[in-house]
Coordinates of C-alpha atoms and ligand atoms in Angstrom, one line a residue:
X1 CA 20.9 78.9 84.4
X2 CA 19.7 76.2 86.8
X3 CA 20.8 75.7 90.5
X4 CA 21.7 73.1 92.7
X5 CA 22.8 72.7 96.3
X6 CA 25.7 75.1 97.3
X7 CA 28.2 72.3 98.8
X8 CA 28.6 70.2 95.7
X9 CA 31.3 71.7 93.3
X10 CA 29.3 73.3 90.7
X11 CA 30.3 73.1 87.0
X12 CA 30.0 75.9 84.1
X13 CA 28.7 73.8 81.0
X14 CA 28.0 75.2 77.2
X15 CA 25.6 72.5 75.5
X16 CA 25.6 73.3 71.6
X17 CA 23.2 71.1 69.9
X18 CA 20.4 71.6 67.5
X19 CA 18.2 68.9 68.3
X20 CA 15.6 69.6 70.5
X21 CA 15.1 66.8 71.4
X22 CA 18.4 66.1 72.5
X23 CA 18.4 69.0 74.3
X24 CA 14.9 68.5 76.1
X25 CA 16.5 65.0 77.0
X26 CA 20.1 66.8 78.6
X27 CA 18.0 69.0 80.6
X28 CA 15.8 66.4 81.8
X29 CA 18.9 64.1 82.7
X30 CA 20.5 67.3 84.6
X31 CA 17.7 67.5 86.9
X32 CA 16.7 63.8 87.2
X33 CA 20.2 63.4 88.6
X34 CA 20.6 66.8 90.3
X35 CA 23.7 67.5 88.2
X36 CA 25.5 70.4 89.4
X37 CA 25.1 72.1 86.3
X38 CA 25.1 75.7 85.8
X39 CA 24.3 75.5 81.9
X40 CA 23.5 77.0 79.0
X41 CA 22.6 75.8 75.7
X42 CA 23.4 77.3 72.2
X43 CA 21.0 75.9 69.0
X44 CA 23.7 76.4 66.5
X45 CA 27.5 76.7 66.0
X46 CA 27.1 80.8 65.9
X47 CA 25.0 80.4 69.1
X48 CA 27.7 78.6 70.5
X49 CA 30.0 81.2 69.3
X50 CA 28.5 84.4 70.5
X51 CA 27.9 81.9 73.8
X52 CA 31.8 81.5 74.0
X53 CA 32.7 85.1 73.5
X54 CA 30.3 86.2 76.4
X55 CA 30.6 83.4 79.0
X56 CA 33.3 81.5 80.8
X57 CA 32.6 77.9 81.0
X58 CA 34.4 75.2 82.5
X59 CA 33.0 72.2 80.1
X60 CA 31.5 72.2 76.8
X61 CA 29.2 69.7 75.2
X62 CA 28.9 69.8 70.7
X63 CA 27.3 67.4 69.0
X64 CA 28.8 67.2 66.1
X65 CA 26.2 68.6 63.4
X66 CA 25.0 72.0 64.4
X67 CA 23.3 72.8 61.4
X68 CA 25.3 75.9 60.5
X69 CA 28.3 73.9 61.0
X70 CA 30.5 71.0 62.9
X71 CA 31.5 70.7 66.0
X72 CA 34.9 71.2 64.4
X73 CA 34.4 74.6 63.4
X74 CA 34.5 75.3 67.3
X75 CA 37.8 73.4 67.7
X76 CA 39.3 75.7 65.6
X77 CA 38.4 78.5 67.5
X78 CA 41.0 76.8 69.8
X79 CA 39.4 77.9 73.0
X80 CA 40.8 77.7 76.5
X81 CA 37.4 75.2 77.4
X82 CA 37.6 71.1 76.9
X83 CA 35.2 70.0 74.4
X84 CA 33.4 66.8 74.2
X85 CA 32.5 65.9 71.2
X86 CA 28.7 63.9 70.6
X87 CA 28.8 62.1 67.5
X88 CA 25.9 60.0 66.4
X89 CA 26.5 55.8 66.4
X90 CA 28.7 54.7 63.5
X91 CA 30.5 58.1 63.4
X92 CA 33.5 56.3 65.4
X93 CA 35.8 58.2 62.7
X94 CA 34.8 61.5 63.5
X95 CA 35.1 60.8 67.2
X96 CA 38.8 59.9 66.4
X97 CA 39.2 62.7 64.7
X98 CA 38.2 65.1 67.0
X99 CA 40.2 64.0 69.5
X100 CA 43.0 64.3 67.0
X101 CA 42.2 67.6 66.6
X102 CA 42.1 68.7 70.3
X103 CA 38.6 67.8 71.7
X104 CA 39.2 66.4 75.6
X105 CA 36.8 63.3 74.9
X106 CA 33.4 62.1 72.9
X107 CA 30.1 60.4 73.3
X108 CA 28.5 58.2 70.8
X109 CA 24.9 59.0 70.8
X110 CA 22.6 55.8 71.1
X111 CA 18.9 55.6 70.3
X112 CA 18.4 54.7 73.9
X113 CA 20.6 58.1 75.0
X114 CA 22.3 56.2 77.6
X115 CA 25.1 58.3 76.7
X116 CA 23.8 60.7 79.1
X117 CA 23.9 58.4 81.8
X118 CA 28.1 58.3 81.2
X119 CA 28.1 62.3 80.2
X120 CA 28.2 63.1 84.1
X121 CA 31.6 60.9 84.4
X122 CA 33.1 62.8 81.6
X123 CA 32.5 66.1 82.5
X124 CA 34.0 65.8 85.4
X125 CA 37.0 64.3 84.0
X126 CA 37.1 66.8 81.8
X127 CA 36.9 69.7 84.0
X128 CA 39.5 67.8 86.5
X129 CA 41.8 67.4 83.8
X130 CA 41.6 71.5 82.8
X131 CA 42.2 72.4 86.3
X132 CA 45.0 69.7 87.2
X133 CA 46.4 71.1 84.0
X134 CA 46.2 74.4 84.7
X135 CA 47.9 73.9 88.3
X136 CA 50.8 72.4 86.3
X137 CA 51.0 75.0 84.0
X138 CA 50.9 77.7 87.4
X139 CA 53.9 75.8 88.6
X140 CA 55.4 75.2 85.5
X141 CA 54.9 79.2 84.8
X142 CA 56.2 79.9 88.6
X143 CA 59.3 77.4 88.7
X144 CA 60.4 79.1 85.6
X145 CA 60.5 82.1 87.0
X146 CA 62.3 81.2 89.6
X147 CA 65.1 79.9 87.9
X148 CA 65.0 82.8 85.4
X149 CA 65.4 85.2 89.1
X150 CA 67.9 82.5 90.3
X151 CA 69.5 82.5 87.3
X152 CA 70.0 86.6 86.8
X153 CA 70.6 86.5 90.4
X154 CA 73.8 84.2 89.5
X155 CA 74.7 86.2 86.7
X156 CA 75.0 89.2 88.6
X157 CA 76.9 87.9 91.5
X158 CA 79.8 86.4 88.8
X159 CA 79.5 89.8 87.0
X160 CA 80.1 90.8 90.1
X161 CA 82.9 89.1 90.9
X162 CA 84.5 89.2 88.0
X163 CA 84.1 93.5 88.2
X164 CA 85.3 93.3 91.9
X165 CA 88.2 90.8 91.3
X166 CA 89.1 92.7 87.6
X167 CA 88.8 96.2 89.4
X168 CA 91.3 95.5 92.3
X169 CA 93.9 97.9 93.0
X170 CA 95.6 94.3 94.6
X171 CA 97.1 91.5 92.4
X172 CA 94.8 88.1 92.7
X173 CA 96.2 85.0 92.3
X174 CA 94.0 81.4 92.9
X175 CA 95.8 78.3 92.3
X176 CA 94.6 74.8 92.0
X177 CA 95.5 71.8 94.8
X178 CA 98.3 71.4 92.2
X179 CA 99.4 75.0 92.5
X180 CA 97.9 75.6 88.9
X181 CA 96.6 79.2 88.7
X182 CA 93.1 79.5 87.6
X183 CA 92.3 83.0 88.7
X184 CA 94.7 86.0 87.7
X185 CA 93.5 89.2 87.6
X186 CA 94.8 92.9 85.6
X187 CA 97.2 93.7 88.4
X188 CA 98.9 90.8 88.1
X189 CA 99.0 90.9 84.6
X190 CA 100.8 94.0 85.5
X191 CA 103.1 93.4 87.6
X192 CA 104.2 90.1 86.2
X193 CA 103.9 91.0 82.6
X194 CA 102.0 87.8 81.8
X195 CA 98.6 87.8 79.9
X196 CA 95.8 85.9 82.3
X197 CA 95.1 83.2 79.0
X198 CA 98.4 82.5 78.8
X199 CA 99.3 81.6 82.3
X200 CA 95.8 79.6 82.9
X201 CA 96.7 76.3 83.7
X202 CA 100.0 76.4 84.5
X203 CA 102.4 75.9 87.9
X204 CA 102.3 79.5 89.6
X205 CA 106.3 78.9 90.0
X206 CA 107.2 79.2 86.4
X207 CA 104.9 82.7 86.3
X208 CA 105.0 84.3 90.0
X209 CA 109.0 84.6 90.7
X210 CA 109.8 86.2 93.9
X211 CA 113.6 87.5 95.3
X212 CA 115.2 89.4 98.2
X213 CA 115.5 92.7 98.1
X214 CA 119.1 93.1 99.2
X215 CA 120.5 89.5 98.4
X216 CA 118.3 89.1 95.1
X217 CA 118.1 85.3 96.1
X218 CA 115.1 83.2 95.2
X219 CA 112.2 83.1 97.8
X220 CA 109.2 80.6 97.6
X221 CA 106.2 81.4 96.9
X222 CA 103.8 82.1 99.5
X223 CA 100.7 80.2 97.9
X224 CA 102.8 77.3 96.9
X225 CA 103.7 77.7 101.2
X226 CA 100.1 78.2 102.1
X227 CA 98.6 75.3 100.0
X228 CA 101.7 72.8 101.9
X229 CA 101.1 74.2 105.4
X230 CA 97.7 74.6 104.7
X231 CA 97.9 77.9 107.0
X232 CA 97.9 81.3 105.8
X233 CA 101.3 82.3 104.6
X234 CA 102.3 86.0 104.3
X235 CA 105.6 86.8 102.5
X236 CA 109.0 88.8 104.0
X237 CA 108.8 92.8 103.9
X238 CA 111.6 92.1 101.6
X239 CA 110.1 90.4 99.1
X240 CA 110.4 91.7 95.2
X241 CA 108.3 90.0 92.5
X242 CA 110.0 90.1 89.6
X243 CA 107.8 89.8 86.1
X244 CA 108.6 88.3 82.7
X245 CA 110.9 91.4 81.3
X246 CA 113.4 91.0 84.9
X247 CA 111.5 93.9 85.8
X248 CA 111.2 94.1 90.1
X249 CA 108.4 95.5 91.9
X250 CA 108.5 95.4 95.9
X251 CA 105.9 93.9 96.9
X252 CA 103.8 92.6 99.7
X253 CA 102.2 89.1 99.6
X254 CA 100.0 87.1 101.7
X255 CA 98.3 83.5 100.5
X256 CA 95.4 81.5 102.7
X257 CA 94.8 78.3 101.4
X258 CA 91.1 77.2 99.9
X259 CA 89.1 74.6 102.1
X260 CA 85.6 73.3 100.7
X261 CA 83.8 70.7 102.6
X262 CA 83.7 67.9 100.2
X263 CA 80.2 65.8 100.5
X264 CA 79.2 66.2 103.8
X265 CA 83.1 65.6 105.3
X266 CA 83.0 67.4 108.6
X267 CA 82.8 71.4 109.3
X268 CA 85.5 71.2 111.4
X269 CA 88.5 73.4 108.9
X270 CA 91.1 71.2 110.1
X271 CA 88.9 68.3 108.5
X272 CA 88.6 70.5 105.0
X273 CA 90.1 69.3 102.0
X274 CA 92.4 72.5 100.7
X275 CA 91.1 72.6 97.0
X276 CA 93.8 76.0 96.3
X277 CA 95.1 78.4 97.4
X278 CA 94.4 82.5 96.8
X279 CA 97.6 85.0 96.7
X280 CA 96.9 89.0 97.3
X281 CA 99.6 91.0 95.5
X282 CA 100.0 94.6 96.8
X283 CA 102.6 96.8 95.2
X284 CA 104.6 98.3 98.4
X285 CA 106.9 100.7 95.8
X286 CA 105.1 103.7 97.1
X287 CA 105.7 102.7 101.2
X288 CA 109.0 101.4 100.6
X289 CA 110.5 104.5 98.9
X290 CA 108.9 106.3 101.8
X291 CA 111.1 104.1 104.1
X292 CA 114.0 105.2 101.9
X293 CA 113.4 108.9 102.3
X294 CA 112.8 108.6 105.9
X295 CA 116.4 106.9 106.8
X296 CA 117.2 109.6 103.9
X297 CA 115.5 112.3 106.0
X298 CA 117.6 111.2 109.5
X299 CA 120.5 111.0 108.1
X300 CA 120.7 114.0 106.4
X301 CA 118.8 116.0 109.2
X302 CA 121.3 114.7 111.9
X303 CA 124.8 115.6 109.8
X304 CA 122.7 119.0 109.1
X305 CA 122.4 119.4 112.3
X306 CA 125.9 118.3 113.4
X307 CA 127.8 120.3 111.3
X308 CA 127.2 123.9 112.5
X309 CA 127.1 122.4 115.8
X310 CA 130.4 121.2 115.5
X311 CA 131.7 124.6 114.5
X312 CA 129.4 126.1 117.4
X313 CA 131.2 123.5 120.0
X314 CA 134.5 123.8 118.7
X315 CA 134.8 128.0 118.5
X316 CA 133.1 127.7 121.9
X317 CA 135.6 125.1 123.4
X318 CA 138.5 127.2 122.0
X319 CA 137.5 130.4 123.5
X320 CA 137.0 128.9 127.2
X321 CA 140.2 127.7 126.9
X322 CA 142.0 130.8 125.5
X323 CA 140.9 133.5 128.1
X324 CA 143.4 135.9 126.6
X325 CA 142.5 135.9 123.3
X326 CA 142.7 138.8 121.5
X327 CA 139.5 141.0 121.3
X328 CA 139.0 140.9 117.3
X329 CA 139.2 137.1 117.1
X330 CA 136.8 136.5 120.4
X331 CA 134.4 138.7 118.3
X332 CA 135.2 136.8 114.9
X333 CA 134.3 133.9 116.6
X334 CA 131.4 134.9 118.4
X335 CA 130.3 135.9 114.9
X336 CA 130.3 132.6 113.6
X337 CA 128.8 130.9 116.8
X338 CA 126.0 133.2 116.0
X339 CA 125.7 132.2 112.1
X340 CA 126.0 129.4 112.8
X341 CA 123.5 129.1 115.6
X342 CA 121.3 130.9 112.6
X343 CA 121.8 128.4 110.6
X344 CA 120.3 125.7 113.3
X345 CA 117.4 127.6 113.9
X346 CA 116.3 127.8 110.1
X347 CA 117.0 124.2 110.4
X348 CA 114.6 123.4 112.9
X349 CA 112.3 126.0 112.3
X350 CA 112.0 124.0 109.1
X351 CA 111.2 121.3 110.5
X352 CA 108.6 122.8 113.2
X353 CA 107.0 124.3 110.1
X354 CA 106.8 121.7 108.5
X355 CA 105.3 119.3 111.4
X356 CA 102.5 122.1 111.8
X357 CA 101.7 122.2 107.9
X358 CA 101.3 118.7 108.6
X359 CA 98.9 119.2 111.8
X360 CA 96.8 122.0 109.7
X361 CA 98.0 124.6 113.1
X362 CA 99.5 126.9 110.8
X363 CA 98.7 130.4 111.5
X364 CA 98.9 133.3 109.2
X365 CA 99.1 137.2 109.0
X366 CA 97.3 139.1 106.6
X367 CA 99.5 141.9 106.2
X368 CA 99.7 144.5 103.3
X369 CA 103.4 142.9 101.9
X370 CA 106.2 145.2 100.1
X371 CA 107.2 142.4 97.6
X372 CA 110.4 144.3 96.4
X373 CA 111.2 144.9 100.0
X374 CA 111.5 141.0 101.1
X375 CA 113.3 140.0 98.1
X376 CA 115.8 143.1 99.2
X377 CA 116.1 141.6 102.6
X378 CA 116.3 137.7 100.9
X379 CA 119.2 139.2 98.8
X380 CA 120.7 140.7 101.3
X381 CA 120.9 137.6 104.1
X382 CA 122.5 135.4 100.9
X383 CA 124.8 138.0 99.6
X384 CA 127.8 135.9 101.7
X385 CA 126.8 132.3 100.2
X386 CA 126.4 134.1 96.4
X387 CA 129.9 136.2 97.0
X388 CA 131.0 132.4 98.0
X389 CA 130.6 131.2 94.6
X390 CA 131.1 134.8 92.5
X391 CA 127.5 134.3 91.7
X392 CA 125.7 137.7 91.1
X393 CA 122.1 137.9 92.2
X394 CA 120.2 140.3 89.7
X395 CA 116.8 141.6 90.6
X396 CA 114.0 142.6 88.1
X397 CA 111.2 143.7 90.2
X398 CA 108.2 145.8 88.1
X399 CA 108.2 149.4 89.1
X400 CA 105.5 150.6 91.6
X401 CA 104.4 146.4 92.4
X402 CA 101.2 146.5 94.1
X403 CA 101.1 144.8 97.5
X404 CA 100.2 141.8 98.5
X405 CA 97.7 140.7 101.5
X406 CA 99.9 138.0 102.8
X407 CA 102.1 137.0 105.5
X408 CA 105.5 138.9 104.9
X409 CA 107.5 136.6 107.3
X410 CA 106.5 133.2 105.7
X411 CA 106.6 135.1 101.7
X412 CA 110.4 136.0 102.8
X413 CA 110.8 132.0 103.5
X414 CA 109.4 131.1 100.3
X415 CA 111.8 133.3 98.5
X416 CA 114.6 132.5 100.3
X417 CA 114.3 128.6 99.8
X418 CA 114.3 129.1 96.3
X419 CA 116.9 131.8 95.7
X420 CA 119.2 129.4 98.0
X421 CA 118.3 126.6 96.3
X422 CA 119.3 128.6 92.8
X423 CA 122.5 129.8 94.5
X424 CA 122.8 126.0 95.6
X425 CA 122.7 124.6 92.6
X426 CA 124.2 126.9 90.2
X427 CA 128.1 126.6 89.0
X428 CA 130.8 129.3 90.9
X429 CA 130.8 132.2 88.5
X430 CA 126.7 131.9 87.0
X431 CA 123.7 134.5 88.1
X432 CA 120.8 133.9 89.8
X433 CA 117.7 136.2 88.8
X434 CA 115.1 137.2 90.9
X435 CA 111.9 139.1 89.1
X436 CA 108.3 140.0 90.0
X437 CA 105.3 141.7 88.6
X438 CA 101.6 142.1 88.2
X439 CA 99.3 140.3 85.6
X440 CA 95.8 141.5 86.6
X441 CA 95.0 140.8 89.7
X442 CA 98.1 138.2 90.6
X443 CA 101.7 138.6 91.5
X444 CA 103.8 136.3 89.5
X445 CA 107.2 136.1 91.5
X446 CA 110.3 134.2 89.3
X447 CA 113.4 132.4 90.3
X448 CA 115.8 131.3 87.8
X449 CA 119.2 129.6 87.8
X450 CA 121.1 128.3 85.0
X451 CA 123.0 125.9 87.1
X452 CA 122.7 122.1 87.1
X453 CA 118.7 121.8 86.4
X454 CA 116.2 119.0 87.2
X455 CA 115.9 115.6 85.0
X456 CA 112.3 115.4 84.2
X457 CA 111.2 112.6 85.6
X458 CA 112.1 113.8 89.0
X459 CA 110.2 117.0 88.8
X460 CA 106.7 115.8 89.7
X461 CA 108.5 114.4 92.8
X462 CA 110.6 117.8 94.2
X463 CA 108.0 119.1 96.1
X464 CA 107.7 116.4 97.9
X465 CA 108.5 116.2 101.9
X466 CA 112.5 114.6 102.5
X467 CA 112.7 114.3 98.2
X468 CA 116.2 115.4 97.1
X469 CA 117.3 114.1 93.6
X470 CA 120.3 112.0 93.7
X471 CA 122.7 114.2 91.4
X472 CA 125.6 111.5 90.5
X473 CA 128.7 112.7 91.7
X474 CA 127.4 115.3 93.5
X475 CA 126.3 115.5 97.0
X476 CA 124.8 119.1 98.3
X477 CA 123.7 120.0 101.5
X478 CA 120.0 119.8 102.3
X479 CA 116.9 118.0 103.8
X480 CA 114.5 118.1 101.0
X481 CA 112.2 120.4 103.1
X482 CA 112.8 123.6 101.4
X483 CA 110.4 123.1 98.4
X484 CA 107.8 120.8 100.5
X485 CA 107.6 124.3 103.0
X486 CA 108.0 126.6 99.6
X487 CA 104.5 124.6 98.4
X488 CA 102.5 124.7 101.8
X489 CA 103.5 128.6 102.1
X490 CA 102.1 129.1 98.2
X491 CA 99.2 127.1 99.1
X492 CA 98.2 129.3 102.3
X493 CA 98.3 132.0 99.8
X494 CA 96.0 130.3 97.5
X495 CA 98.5 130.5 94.9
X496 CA 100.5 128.0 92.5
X497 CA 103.7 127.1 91.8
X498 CA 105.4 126.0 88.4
X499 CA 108.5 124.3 87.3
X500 CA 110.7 124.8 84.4
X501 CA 113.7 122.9 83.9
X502 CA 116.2 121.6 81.3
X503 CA 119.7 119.2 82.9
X504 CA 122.6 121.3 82.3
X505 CA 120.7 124.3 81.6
X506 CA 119.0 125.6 84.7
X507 CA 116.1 126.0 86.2
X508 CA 113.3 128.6 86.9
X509 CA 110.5 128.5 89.4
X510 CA 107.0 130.6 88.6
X511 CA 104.8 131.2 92.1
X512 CA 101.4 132.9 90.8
X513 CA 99.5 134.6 93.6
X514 CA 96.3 136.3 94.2
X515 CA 97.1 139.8 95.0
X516 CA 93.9 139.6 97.5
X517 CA 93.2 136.0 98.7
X518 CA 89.1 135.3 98.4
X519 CA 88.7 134.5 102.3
X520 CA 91.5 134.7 105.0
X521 CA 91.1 131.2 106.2
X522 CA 94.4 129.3 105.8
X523 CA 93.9 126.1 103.4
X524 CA 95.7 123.0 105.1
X525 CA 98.2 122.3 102.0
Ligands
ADP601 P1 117.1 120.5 99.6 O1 117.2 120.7 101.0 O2 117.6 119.2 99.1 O3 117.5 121.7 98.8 P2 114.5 121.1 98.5 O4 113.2 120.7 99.0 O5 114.8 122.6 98.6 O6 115.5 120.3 99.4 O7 114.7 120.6 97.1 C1 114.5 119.3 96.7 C2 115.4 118.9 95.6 O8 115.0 119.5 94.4 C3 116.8 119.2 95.8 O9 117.5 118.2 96.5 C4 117.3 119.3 94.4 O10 117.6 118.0 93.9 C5 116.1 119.8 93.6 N1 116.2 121.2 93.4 C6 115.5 122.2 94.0 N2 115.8 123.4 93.5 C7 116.7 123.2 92.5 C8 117.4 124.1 91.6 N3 117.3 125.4 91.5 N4 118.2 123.5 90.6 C9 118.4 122.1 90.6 N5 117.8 121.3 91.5 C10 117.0 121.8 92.4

């Protein structure tokens, strides 16, 4: 290898040739003219080879007979180094040829070898060519991999987008300037009965349908309102949507209209073009039913309330007036001022116990309870209510019941709510059966009726705070506290509560509890 100068670019060249003469007169010309030529020359095409496989060159040089071959044979070894081809005077074809076949250029070899004179020029073409090619192929390489990041990076935001919008526990609705929906999502499908493909395209009146709750009139659309007033539009706390079938879901909407900044308009929103509109859809069934059983609730509370107050006021009124009545009725009366005063603190003890269930301030004894003994003392407190109705209470308790670690007061409650309930709603003349025992290490406690019983489809729902079923026809006392308290005290015991129950035929309730709960810390139900 020769040197030259450090600040001139220096140039990797192969020479293959087989003339010595021609290669005497390369190396001459290199250091005649100072080329900056770091070289190395191979005397035949396997040379050349062997001279490829070991060294990286930025330029080779083949004349084009190399005695164990052509200067084609190296072409074919499709290397990653620009060949120039040397073919002797008259060999134009080959020249032609050879570029055909993928050599960068050629010389044509004169007698006077003034070809060497032009071979400097070349070369460096030749190696500016490689590298401005390979800089294109770096940026080709690097822009494609930027669009194929961009390009996953796109694909992942619309998937998504598309999981986020089809995963929605909302209804999405986007319509078009021309209120013409192009986005719908599963809930709406829902909720309107409509499939998305079908509805694409078309004027979100004829799909979206909205009416007053109590008046059942027509109400516009808040998108179709958004996209005019090109404000954000929410609908009444009335509204129902109602879907293909007639079916009507309460529902709450609110629509903001779409504003893109169309070629460089101004960023000022007012300035925006509205492009759509985008409708959320949230089904309000849940917090409207709530509502219901809230005014339910007050109502009901405040005539529970009222009645044995009445009675309270009116014995009391009588007796202040009547100072000389006899001593038998004063005490009659004063009897019933006290039931009924009972009967008002049950009431809003309920309610107190059920406000603290709800704070998670419940407290609770742990107490070796006589099972048999509280469902005595249940009995005994309803006795009047069942002998109201000729209904018999039976009892089947299990002889010798263990005891249970528990909180006597609140298990007496529990009872009680149920055995009411059963006395409550069970025909004048039925029973009502109370039974216990022990199955390994729980005490499974059963109240049945065979009174008026529980539709189905309501029984998930009866242990629910304020739920009452609405019996047609038939309107019983009550708050619809006494199973929501019967559930928290069951819970506290770490228990669970079942529900059997057939219209018409009656109903039994199954509490299961652990005879001795795990840890004594009250669970908040
Ligand atoms: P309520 O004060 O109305 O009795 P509860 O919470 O005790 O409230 O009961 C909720 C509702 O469950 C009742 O209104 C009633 O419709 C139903 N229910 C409870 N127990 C019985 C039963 N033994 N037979 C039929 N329906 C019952």
């Amino acid at each position: 290898m020769q040197n030259t100068p450090k600040t001139r670019r220096r140039f990797r060249v192969l020479l293959a040739e087989d003339d010595a003469l021609d290669q005497m007169a390369f190396k001459r010309q290199v250091q005649a003219e100072k080329l900056p030529y770091d070289y190395e020359i191979a005397g035949s095409l396997a040379a050349a080879r062997k001279a490829l496989d070991c060294g990286e060159f930025d330029v080779m040089l083949a004349d084009y007979y190399l005695g164990d071959g052509t200067a084609f044979d190296i072409l074919q070894l499709s290397i990653d180094v620009p060949v120039i081809i040397a073919t002797g005077a008259g060999d134009e074809e080959i020249a032609v040829k050879a570029l055909k076949s993928g050599a960068y250029d050629y010389l044509i070899k004169d007698i006077d070898r003034n070809y060497l004179k032009v071979m400097p020029h070349i070369v460096e073409n030749a190696v500016k060519h490689k590298e401005a090619e390979q800089a294109l192929q770096r940026y080709h390489d690097e822009l494609e991999t930027l669009v194929k990041e961009r390009t996953e990076e796109l694909a992942a935001e619309k998937e998504l987008l598309s999981v986020t919008v089809s995963s929605m526990s909302d209804g999405l609705i986007c319509v078009d300037a021309d209120r013409n929906i192009v986005l719908f999502n599963p809930v709406c499908e829902r909720l309107t009965k409509y499939r998305a493909p079908e509805v694409y395209g078309k004027d979100i009146d004829e799909i979206v349908c909205f009416c007053d709750e109590k008046t059942r009139k027509p109400l516009k659309c808040p998108a179709v309102k958004a996209l005019k007033s090109r404000e954000i539009r929410h609908g009444t706390d009335r509204d129902v949507l109602v879907a293909r079938d007639g079916t009507k879901t309460p529902i709450s909407a609110t629509a903001s209209p779409i504003r893109r900044e169309i070629d460089g308009v101004s960023e000022n929103a007012g300035n925006r073009q509205v492009t759509g509109a985008v409708m959320i859809l949230r089904d309000v069934s849940r917090e409207r039913e709530i509502d219901r059983l809230k005014t339910d609730f007050i109502s009901s509370v405040s005539h529970e309330l009222r009645t044995p107050l009445t009675s309270i006021k009116a014995y009391a009124s009588t007796m202040l007036r009547d100072r000389n009545m006899p001593d038998d009725l004063r005490q009659n009366f004063l009897k019933t001022i006290d039931e009924e005063s009972n009967v008002l603190k049950s009431l809003i003890d309920g309610l107190l116990d059920i406000s603290r269930f709800e704070a998670g301030t419940v407290k609770m004894t742990h107490e070796p309870v006589d099972v048999e003994a509280t469902i005595d003392r249940v009995i005994s407190s309803l006795q009047p209510l069942a002998d109201k109705k000729s209904i018999e209470i039976k009892k089947n308790v299990e002889p010798e019941l263990a005891r249970l670690l528990g909180d006597e007061s609140r298990m007496r409650s529990l009872i009680r709510n149920l055995v009411h309930n059963a006395i409550k709603f069970s025909p004048s003349g039925g029973h009502v059966l109370v039974a216990a025992k022990c199955v390994a290490d729980e005490l499974i406690v059963t109240v049945s009726d065979y009174g008026v019983g529980i539709p189905k489809e309501y029984l998930p729902k009866i242990f629910d705070r304020f739920y009452r079923v609405n019996q047609p026809g038939k309107k019983t006392k009550g708050t619809g506290l006494g199973l929501a308290i019967v559930k928290d005290i069951v819970v506290m015991h770490q228990g669970r509560i079942d529900v059997e129950s057939e219209p018409g035929k009656g109903t039994t309730f199954t509490i299961h509890l652990p005879l001795e709960p795990k840890n004594s810390e009250v669970p908040k139900p």
